[in-house]
PDB file of C-alpha atoms in Angstrom:
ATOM      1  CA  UNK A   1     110.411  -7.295  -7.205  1.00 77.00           C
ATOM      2  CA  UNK A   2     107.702  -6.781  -4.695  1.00 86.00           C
ATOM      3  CA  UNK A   3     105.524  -9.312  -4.674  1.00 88.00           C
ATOM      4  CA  UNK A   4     103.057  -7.731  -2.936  1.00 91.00           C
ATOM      5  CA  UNK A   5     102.719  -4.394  -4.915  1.00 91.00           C
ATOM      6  CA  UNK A   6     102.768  -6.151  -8.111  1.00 94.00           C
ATOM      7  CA  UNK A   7      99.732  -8.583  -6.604  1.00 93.00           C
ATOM      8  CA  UNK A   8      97.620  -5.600  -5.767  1.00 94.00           C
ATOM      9  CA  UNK A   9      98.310  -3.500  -8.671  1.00 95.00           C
ATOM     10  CA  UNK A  10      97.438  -6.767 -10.763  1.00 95.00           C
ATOM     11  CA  UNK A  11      93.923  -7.451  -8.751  1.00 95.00           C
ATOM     12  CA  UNK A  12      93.150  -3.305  -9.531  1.00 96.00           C
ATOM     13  CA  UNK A  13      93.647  -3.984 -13.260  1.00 97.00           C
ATOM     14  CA  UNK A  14      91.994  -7.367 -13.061  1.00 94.00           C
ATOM     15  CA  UNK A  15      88.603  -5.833 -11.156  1.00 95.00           C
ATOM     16  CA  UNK A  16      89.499  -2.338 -13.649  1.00 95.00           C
ATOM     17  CA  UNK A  17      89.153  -4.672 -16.741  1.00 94.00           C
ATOM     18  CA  UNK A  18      86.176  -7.177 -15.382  1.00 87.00           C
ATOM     19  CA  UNK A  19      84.365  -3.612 -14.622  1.00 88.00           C
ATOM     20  CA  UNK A  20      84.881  -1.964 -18.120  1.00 91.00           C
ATOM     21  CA  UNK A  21      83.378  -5.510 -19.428  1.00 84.00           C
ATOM     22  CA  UNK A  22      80.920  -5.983 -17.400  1.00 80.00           C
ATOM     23  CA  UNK A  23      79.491  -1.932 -18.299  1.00 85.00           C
ATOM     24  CA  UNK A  24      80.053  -2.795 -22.110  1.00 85.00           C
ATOM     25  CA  UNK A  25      77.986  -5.989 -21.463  1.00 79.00           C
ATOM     26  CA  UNK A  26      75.203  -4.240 -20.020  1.00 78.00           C
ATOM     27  CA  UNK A  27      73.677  -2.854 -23.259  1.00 82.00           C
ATOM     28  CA  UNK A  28      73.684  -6.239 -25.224  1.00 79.00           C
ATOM     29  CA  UNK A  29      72.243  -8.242 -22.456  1.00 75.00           C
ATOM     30  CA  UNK A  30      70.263  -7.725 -19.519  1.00 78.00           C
ATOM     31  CA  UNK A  31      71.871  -6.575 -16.459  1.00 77.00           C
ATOM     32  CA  UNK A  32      72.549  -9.828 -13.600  1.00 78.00           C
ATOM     33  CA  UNK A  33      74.745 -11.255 -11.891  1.00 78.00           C
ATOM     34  CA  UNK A  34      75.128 -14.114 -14.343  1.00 78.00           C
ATOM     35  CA  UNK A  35      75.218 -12.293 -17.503  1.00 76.00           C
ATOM     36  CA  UNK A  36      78.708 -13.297 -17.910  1.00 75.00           C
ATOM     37  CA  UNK A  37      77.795 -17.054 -17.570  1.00 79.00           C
ATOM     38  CA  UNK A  38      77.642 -17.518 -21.400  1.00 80.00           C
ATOM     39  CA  UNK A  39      80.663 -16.117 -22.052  1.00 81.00           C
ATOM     40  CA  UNK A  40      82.402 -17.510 -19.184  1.00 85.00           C
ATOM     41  CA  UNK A  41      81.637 -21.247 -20.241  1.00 87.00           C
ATOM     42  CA  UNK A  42      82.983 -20.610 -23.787  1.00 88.00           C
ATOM     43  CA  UNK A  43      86.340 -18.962 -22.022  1.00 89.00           C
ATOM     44  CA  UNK A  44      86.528 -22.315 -19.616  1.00 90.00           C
ATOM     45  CA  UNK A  45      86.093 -24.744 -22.584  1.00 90.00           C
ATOM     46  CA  UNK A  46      88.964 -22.417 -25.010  1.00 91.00           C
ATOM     47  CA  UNK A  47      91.385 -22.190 -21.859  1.00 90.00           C
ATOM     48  CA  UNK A  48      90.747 -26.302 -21.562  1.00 90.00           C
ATOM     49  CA  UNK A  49      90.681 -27.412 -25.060  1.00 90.00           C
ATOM     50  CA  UNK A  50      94.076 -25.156 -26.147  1.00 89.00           C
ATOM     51  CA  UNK A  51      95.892 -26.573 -23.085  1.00 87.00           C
ATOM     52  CA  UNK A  52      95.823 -24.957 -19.762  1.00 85.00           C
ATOM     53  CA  UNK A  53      99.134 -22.472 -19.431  1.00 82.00           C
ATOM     54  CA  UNK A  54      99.794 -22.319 -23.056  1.00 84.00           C
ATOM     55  CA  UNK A  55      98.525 -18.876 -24.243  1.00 88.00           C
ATOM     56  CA  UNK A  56      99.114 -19.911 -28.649  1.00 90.00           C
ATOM     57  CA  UNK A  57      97.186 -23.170 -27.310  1.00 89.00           C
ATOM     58  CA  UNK A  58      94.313 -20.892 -26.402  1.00 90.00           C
ATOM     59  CA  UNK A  59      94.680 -18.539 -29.337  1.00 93.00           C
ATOM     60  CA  UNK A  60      94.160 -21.756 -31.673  1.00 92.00           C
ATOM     61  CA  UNK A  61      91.433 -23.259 -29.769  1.00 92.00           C
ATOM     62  CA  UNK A  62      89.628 -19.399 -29.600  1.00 93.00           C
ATOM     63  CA  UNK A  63      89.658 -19.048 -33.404  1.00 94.00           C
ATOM     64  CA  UNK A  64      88.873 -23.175 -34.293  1.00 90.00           C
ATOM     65  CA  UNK A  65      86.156 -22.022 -31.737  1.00 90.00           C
ATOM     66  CA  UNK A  66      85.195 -19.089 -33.195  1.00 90.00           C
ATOM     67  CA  UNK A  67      84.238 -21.060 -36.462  1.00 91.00           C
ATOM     68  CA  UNK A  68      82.518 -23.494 -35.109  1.00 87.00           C
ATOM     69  CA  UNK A  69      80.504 -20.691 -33.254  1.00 86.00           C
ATOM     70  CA  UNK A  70      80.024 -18.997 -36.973  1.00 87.00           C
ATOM     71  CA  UNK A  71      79.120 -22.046 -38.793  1.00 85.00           C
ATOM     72  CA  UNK A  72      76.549 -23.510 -35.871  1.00 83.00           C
ATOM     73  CA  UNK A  73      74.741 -19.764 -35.783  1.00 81.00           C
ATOM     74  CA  UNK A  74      74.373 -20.201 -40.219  1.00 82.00           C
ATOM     75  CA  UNK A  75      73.492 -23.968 -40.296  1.00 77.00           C
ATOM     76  CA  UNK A  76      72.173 -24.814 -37.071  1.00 71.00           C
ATOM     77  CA  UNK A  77      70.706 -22.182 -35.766  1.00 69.00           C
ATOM     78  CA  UNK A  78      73.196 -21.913 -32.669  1.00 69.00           C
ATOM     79  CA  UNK A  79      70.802 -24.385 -30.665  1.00 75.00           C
ATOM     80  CA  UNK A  80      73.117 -27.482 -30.121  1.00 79.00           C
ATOM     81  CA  UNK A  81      76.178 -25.157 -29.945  1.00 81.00           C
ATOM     82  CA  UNK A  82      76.973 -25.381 -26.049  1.00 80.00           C
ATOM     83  CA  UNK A  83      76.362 -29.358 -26.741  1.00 84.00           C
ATOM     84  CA  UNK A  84      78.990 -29.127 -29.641  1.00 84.00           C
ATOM     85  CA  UNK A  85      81.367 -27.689 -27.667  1.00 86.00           C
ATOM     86  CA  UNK A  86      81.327 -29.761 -25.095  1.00 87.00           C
ATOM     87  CA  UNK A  87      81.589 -32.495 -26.600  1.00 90.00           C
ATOM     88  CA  UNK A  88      84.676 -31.326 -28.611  1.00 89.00           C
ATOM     89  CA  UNK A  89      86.100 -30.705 -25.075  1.00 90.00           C
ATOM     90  CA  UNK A  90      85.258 -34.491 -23.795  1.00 92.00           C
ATOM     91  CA  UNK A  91      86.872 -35.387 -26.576  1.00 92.00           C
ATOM     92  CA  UNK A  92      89.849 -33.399 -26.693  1.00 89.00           C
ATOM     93  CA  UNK A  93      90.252 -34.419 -23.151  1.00 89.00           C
ATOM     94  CA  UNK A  94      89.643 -38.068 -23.479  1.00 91.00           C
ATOM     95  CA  UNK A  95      92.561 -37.762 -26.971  1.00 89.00           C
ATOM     96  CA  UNK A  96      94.821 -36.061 -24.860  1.00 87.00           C
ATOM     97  CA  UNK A  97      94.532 -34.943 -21.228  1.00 84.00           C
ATOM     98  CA  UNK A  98      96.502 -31.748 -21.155  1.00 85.00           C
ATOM     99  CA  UNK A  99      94.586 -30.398 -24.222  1.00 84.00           C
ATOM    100  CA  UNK A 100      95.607 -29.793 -27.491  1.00 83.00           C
ATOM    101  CA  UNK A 101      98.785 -27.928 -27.080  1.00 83.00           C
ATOM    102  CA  UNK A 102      99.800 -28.431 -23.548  1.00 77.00           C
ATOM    103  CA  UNK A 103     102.853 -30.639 -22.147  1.00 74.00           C
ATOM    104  CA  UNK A 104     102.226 -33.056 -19.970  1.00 67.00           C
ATOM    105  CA  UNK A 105     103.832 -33.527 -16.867  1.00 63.00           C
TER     106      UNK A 105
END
């Protein structure tokens, strides 16, 4: 395997993927360099919660996530939701350090 090929080839899909994004991001929100912040924190706290290296760990904490994002928009009004999850992440990490489905070392 060359490592090098298969390095570049994956930072050309990587930038390929983060462009297509970025475009379909432009007509929802207004176009910066932070627009992805928003999304970006909720990706940090799912990678952190589900257990970093554990892709079903990440798939679990995306959809418990994804309800949570639901039921705060219906009830709440989505105002305390970045609060909410962070504090589900505290906790998750103060429970158990490696998050919810990853092994510790």
């Amino acid at each position: 395997i060359k490592t090098r090929s298969v390095g570049n080839l994956t930072l050309i899909i990587g930038s390929g993927i983060a462009g297509i994004c970025g475009a379909a991001m432009g007509p929802i929100s207004q176009i910066s360099p932070y627009m992805g912040g928003p999304a970006l924190w909720k990706a940090f706290i799912i990678i952190i919660v589900g257990g970093i290296g554990n892709v079903w760990g990440a798939v679990a904490a995306a959809a418990i996530f994804g309800v949570l994002d639901t039921l705060m928009s219906q009830f709440g009004g989505g105002r305390f939701l970045a609060l909410t999850s962070a504090a589900i992440m505290l906790f998750v990490l103060s429970v158990k350090p490696s998050g919810l489905f990853g092994e510790n070392e």
